[in-house]
Coordinates of C-alpha atoms and ligand atoms in Angstrom, one line a residue:
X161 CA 0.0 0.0 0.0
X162 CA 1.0 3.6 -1.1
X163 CA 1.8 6.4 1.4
X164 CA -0.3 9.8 1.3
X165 CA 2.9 11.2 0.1
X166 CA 3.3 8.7 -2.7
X167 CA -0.6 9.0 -3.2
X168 CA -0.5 12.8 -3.9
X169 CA 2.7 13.0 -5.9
X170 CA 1.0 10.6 -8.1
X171 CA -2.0 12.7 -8.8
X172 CA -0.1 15.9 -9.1
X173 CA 2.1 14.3 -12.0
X174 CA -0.8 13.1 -13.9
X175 CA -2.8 16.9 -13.2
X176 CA -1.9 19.4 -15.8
X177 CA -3.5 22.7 -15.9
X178 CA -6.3 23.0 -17.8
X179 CA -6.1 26.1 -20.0
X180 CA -7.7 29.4 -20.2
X181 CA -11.0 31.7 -21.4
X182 CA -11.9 34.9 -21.3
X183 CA -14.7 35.7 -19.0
X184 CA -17.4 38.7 -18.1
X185 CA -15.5 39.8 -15.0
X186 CA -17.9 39.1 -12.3
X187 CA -17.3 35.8 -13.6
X188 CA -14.0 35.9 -13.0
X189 CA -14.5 35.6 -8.9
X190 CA -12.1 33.4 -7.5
X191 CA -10.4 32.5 -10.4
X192 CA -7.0 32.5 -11.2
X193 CA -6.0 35.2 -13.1
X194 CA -3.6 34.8 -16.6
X195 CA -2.4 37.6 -17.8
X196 CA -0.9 40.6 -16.5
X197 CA -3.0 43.8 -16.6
X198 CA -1.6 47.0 -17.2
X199 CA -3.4 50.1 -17.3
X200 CA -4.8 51.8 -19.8
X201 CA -5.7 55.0 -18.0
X202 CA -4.5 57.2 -15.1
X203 CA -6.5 56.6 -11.8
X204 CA -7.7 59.1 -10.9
X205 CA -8.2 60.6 -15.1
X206 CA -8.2 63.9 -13.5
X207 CA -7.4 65.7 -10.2
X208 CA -10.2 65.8 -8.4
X209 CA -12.0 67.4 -5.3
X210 CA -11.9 64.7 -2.2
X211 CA -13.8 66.8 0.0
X212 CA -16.9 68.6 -0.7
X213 CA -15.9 72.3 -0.3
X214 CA -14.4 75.2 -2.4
X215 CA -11.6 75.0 -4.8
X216 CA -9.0 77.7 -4.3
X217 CA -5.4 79.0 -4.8
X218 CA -3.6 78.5 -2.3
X219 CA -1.7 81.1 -2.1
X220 CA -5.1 83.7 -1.6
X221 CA -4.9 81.9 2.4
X222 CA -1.8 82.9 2.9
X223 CA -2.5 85.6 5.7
X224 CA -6.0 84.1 6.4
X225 CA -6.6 83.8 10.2
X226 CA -9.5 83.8 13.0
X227 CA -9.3 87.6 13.4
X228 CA -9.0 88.5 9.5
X229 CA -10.4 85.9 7.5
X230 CA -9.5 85.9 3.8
X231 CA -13.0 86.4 1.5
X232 CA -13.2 85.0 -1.9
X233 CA -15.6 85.4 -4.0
X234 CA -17.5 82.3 -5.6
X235 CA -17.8 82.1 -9.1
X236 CA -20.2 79.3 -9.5
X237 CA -20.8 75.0 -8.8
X238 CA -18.8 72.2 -9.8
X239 CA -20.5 68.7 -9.5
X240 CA -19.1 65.3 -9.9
X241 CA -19.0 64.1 -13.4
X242 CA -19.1 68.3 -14.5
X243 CA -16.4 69.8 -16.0
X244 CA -15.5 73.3 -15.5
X245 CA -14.3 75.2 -18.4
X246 CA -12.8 78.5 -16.9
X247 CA -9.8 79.4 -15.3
X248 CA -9.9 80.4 -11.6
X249 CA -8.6 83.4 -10.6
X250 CA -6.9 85.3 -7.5
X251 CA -9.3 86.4 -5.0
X252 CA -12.2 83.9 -7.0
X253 CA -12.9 80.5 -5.5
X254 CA -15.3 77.3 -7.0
X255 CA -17.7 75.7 -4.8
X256 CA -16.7 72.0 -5.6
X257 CA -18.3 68.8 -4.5
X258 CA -16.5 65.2 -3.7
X259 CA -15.5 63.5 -7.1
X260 CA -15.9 66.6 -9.0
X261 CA -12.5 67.7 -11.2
X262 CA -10.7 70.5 -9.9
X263 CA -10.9 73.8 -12.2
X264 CA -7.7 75.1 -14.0
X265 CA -5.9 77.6 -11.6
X266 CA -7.1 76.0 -8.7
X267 CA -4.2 74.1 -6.5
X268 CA -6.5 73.3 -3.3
X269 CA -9.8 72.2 -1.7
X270 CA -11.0 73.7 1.7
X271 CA -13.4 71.3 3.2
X272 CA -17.2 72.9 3.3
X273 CA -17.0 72.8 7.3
X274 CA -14.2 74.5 7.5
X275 CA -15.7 77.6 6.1
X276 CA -18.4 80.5 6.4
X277 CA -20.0 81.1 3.5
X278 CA -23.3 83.0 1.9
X279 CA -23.8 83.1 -1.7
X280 CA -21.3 85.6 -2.8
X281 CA -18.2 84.9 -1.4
X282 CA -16.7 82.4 1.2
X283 CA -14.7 83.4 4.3
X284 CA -11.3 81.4 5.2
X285 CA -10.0 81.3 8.7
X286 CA -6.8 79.1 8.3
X287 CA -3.7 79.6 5.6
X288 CA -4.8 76.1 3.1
X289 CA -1.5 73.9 2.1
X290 CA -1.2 73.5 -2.1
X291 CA -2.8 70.1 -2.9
X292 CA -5.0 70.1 0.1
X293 CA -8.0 67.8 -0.4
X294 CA -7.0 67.0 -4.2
X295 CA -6.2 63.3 -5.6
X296 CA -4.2 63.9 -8.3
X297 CA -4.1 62.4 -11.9
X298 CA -2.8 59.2 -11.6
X299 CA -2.4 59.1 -8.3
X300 CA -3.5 55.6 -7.4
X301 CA -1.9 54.2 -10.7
X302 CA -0.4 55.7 -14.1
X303 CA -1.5 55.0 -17.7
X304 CA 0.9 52.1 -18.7
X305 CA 1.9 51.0 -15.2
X306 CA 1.1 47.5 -14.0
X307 CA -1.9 47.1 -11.9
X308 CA -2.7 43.2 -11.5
X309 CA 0.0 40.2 -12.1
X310 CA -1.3 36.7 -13.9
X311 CA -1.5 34.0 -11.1
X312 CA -3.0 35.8 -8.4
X313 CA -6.7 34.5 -7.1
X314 CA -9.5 36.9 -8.3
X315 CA -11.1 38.8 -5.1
X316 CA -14.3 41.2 -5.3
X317 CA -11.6 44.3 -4.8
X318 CA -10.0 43.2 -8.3
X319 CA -13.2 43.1 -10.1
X320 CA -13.8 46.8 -9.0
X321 CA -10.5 47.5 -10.2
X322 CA -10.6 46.0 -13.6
X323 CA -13.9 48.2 -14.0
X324 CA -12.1 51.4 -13.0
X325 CA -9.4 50.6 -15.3
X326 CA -12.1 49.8 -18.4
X327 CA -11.4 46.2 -18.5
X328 CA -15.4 44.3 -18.9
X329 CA -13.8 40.9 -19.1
X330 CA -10.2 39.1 -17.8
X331 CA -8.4 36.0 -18.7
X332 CA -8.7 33.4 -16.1
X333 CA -7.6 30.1 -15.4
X334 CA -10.2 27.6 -16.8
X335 CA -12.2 25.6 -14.0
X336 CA -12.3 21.9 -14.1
X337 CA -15.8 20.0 -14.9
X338 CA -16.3 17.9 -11.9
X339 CA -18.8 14.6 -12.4
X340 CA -20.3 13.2 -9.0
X341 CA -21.7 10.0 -9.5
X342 CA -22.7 8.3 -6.1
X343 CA -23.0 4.1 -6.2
X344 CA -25.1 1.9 -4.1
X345 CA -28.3 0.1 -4.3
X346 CA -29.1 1.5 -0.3
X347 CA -28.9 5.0 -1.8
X348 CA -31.9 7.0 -2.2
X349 CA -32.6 10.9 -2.5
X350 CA -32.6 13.1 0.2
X351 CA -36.4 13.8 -1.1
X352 CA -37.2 10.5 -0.6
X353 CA -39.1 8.4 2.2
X354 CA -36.7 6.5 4.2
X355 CA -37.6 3.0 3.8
X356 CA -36.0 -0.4 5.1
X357 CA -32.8 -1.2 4.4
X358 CA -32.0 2.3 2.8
X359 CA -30.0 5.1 3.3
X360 CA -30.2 9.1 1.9
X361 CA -27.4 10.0 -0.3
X362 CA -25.8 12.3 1.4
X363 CA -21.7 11.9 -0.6
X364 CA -23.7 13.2 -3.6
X365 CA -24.4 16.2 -1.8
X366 CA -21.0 17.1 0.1
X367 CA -19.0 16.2 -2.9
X368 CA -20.6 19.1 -5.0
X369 CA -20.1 21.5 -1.9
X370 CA -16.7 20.4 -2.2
X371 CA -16.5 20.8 -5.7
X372 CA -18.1 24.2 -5.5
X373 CA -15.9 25.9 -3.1
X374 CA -13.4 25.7 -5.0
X375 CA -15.2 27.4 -7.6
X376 CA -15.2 24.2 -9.8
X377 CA -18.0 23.5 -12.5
X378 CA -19.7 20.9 -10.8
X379 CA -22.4 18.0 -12.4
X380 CA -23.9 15.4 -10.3
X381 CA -25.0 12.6 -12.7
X382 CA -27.1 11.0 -9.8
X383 CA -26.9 8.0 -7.9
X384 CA -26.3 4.7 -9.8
X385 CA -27.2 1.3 -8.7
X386 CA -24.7 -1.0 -8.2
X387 CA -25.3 -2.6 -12.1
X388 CA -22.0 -2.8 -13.9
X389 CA -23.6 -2.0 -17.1
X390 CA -25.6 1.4 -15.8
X391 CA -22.1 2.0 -14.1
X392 CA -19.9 1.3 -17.1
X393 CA -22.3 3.5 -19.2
X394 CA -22.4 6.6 -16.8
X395 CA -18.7 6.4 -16.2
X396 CA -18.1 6.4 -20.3
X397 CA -20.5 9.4 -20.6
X398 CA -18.6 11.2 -17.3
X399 CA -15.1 11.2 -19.6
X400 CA -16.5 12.3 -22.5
X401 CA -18.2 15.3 -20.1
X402 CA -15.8 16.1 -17.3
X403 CA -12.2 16.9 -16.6
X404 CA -12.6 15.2 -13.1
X405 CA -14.5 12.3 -12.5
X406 CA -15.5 11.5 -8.9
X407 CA -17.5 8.1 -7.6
X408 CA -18.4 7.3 -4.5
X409 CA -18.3 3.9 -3.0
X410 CA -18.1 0.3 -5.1
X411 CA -14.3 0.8 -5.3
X412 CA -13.7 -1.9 -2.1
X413 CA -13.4 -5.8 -2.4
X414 CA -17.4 -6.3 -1.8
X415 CA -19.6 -8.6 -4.7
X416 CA -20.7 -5.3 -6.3
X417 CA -17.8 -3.0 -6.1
X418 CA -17.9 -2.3 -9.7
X419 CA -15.9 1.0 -9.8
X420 CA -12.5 -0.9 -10.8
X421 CA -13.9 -3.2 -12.9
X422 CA -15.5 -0.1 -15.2
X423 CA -12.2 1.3 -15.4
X424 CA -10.4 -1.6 -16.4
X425 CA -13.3 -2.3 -19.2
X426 CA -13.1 1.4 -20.5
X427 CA -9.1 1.1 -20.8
X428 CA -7.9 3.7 -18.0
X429 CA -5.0 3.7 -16.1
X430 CA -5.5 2.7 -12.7
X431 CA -2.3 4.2 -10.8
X432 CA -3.3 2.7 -7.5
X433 CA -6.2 1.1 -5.9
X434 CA -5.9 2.1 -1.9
X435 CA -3.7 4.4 0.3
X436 CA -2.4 4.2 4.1
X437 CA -5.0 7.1 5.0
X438 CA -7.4 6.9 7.6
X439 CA -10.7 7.3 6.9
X440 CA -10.2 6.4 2.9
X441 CA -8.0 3.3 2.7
X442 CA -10.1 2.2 -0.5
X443 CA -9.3 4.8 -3.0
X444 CA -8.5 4.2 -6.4
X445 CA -7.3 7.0 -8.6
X446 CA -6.9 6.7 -12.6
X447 CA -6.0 8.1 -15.4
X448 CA -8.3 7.9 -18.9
X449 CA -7.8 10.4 -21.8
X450 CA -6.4 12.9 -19.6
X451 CA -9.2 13.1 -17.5
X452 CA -8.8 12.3 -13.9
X453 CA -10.9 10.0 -12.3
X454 CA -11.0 9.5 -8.1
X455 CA -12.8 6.6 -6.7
X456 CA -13.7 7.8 -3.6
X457 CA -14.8 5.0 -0.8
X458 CA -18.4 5.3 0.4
X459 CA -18.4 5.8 3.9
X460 CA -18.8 9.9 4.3
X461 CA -16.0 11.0 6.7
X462 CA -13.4 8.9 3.9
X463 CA -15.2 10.8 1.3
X464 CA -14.1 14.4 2.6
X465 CA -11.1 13.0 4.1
X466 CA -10.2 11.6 0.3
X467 CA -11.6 14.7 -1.4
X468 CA -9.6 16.9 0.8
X469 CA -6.2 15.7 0.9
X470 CA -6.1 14.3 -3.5
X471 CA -9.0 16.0 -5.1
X472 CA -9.0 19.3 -3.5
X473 CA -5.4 19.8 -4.7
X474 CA -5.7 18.7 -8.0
X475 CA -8.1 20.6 -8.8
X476 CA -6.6 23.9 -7.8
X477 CA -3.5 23.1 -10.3
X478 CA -6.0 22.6 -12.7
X479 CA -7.6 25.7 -12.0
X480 CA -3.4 27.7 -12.3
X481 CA -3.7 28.5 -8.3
X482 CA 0.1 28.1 -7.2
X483 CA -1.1 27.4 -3.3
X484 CA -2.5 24.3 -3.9
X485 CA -1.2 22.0 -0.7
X486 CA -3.5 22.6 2.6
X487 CA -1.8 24.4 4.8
X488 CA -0.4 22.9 8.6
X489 CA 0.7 24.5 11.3
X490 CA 1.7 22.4 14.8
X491 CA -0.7 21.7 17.3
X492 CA -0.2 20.5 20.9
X493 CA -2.3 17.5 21.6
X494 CA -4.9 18.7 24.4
X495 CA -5.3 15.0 25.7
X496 CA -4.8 11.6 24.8
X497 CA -5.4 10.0 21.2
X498 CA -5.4 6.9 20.0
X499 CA -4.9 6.0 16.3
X500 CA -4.8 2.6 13.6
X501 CA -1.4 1.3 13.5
X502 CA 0.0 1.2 9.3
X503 CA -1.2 3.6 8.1
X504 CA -1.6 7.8 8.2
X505 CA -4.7 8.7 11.0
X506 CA -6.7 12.0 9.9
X507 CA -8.4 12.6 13.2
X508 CA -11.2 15.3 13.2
X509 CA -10.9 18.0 16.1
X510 CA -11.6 20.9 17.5
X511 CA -8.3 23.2 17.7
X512 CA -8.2 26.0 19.8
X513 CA -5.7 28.7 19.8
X514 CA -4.3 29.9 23.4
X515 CA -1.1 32.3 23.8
X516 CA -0.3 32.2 20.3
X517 CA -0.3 27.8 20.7
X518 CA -3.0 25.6 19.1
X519 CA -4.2 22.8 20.6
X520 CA -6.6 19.7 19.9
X521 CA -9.3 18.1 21.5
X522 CA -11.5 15.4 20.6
X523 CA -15.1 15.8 19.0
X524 CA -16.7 12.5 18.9
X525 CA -16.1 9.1 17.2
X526 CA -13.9 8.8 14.2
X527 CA -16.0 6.2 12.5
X528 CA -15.5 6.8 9.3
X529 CA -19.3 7.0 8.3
X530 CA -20.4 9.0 11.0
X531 CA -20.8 13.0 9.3
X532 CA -21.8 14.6 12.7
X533 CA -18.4 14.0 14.1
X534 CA -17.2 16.5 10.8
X535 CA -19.7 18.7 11.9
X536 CA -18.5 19.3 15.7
X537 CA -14.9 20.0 14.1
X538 CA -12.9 22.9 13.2
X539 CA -9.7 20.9 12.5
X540 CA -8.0 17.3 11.9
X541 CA -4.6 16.5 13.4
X542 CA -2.6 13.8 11.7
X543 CA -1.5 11.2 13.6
X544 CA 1.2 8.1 12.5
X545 CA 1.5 6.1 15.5
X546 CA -0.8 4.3 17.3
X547 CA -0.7 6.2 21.0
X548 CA -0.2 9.8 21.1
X549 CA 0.0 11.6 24.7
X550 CA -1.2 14.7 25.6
X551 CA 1.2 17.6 25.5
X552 CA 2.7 15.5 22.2
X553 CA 3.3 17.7 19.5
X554 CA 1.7 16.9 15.7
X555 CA 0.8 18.4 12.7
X556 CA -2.5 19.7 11.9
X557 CA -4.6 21.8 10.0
X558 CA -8.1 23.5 9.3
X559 CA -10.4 22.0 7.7
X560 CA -12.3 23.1 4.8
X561 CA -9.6 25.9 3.8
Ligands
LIG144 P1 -19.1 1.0 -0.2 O1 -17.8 1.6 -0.3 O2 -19.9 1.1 -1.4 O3 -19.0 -0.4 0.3 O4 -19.9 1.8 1.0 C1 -19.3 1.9 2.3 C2 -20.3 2.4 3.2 O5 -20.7 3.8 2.9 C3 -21.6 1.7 3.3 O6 -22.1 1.6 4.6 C4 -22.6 2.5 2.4 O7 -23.9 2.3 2.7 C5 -22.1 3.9 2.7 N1 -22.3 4.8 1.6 C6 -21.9 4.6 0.3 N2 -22.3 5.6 -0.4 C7 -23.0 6.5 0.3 C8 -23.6 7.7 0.1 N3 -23.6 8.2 -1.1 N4 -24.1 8.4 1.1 C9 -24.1 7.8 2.4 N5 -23.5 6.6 2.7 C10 -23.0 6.0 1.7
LIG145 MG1 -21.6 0.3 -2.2

């Protein structure tokens, strides 16, 4: 039996990224980002009032104080998105409001609250620097200059960005197509009436919340009895659809574990057939026209477990992200923990952080079908031995990240 280690070197080998498109930019959200984007514009395309007030020269404030305020007299309105045409002159000043471009002449803004004014002219109390209240032309970024480097991860601020800078669509990373198909004759809908001897699907469901956090185009083909010929069929129409193909269950040694069999029938390359990882032992991963497929086990906890530490990464080089390994941290073991000897324990916890330290503390059983456990955690720790003590020190991580 492979090693996680061995497991995921595997898989990253075999993943190449995917390619790219060019996409409306809100649908660009998340995604990786391929290209460089330079400017085509200053930011701001004009100097412009940051206050609303009255543009002046600053040189007219000079002797301006409490006792002898300067007066200027007010030569008309500016509003945002106006343009004035005129020159200001000495002794003149613009009433001017918050976006609005500053007028020829004028080198300052005085902030309305700062002044006393009627509808002639507009008393100063205080000498106003040059530049005061003004964000000049190209302040925030120059025509030509560049504003956004290919590779990094697409966040809501960017997508304002690329709108300031005129840009309606960006090239992105393409996301993978992820199939779910779910296997087993027990399975039935969440919709459905629970009746003897069944069970509700519920891998369907948290695989496609797995796929679609990380943003990936996700199809669920349904649940599939366990009939090699329905199988073979919806696995043949899954490689002609998807770039990743995902089963659950079928893929241990029971009389209608059919996953393996499929693949062998349809020509793929199985790479391996089960990993030293607790929960997930039975996990076969393969290789078919470049697609990827993962046969996950069936039991829930291995199916997140699985998903996490192969699919999840896979996916993001797909998808061009350069962070694509979960990130660990240590973590102080908060009390005893036992593990399975042989193989690599993912034990679901809750970490806590104190003083800077983080430590783990059980949540409930680690039976590998039992979901509620997942849902009481924050964390796994990964454990390699079979008794670990508390105070012990081991690596962990966030789940879900
Ligand atoms: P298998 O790997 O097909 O032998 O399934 C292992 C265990 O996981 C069995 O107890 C199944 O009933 C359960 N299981 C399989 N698929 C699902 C699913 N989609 N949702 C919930 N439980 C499942
Ligand atoms: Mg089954």
């Amino acid at each position: 039996m492979i090693t996680i280690e061995e497991a995921l070197e595997i898989v990253l080998k075999e993943t190449k990224v995917l390619g790219f498109e060019t996409v409306n930019i809100l649908n660009s959200l998340n995604k990786v980002l391929a290209e460089d984007i330079y400017s085509k514009d200053n930011l701001p395309p004009f100097d412009k009032s940051a206050m609303d007030g009255y543009a002046i020269i600053s040189d007219d404030t000079e002797n301006a104080s409490e006792e002898k305020p300067v007066k200027l007299k007010i030569k008309g309105t500016i509003k945002a998105g106006d343009f004035y045409k005129g020159q200001l002159k000495c002794g003149e000043a613009l009433k001017i409001m918050t976006g609005a471009p500053v007028p020829n002449g004028a080198d300052a803004v005085i902030q309305i609250e700062n002044v006393e004014a009627d509808n002639e002219e507009v008393a100063i109390f205080n000498p106003v620097e040059k530049n005061k209240n003004i964000l000049n032309l190209g302040e925030e970024i120059k025509k030509g200059d560049i504003a956004l480097l290919s590779g990094m991860t697409i966040r809501p601020s960017e997508i304002g960005l690329m709108a300031s800078l005129g840009f309606s669509s960006a090239k992105v990373f393409k996301v993978p197509k992820m199939i779910v198909i779910t296997t087993g004759d027990e399975l039935i809908d969440v919709s459905e009436e629970l009746i003897s001897g069944k069970i509700r699907d519920c891998n369907g469901y948290s695989l496609m919340a797995l796929g679609k956090n990380l943003q990936a185009d996700v199809k669920f083909y349904g649940i599939v009895r366990d009939d090699m010929d329905v199988l073979f069929k919806k696995m043949q129409e899954a490689f002609e659809e998807g770039d990743i193909i995902i089963t659950s269950g079928g893929v241990s040694a029971g009389d209608y574990d059919f996953v393996e069999n499929c693949l062998k029938e349809l020509g793929a390359d199985i790479k391996f057939s089960s990993v030293a990882i607790k929960p997930g032992k039975p996990f076969t991963f393969a290789k078919y026209k470049d697609k990827l497929f993962f046969g996950l086990p069936g039991n829930p906890l291995a199916v997140i477990n699985t998903f996490e530490q192969f699919v999840s990464p896979a996916a993001k080089k797909m998808m061009g992200k350069s962070d694509i390994h979960n990130k660990q941290f240590k973590v102080i073991l908060g009390e005893d923990f036992k593990s399975v000897k042989g193989r690599t324990n993912y034990v679901y916890v809750n970490i806590e952080e104190k003083d800077g330290i983080y430590y783990a503390y059980k949540v409930g059983s680690q039976s590998s079908n039992q979901l509620l456990t997942i849902s009481k955690a924050n964390g796994i720790i990964i454990l390699d031995k079979e008794m670990v003590k508390a105070g012990e020190e081991v690596n962990g991580r966030f789940i879900f990240k």
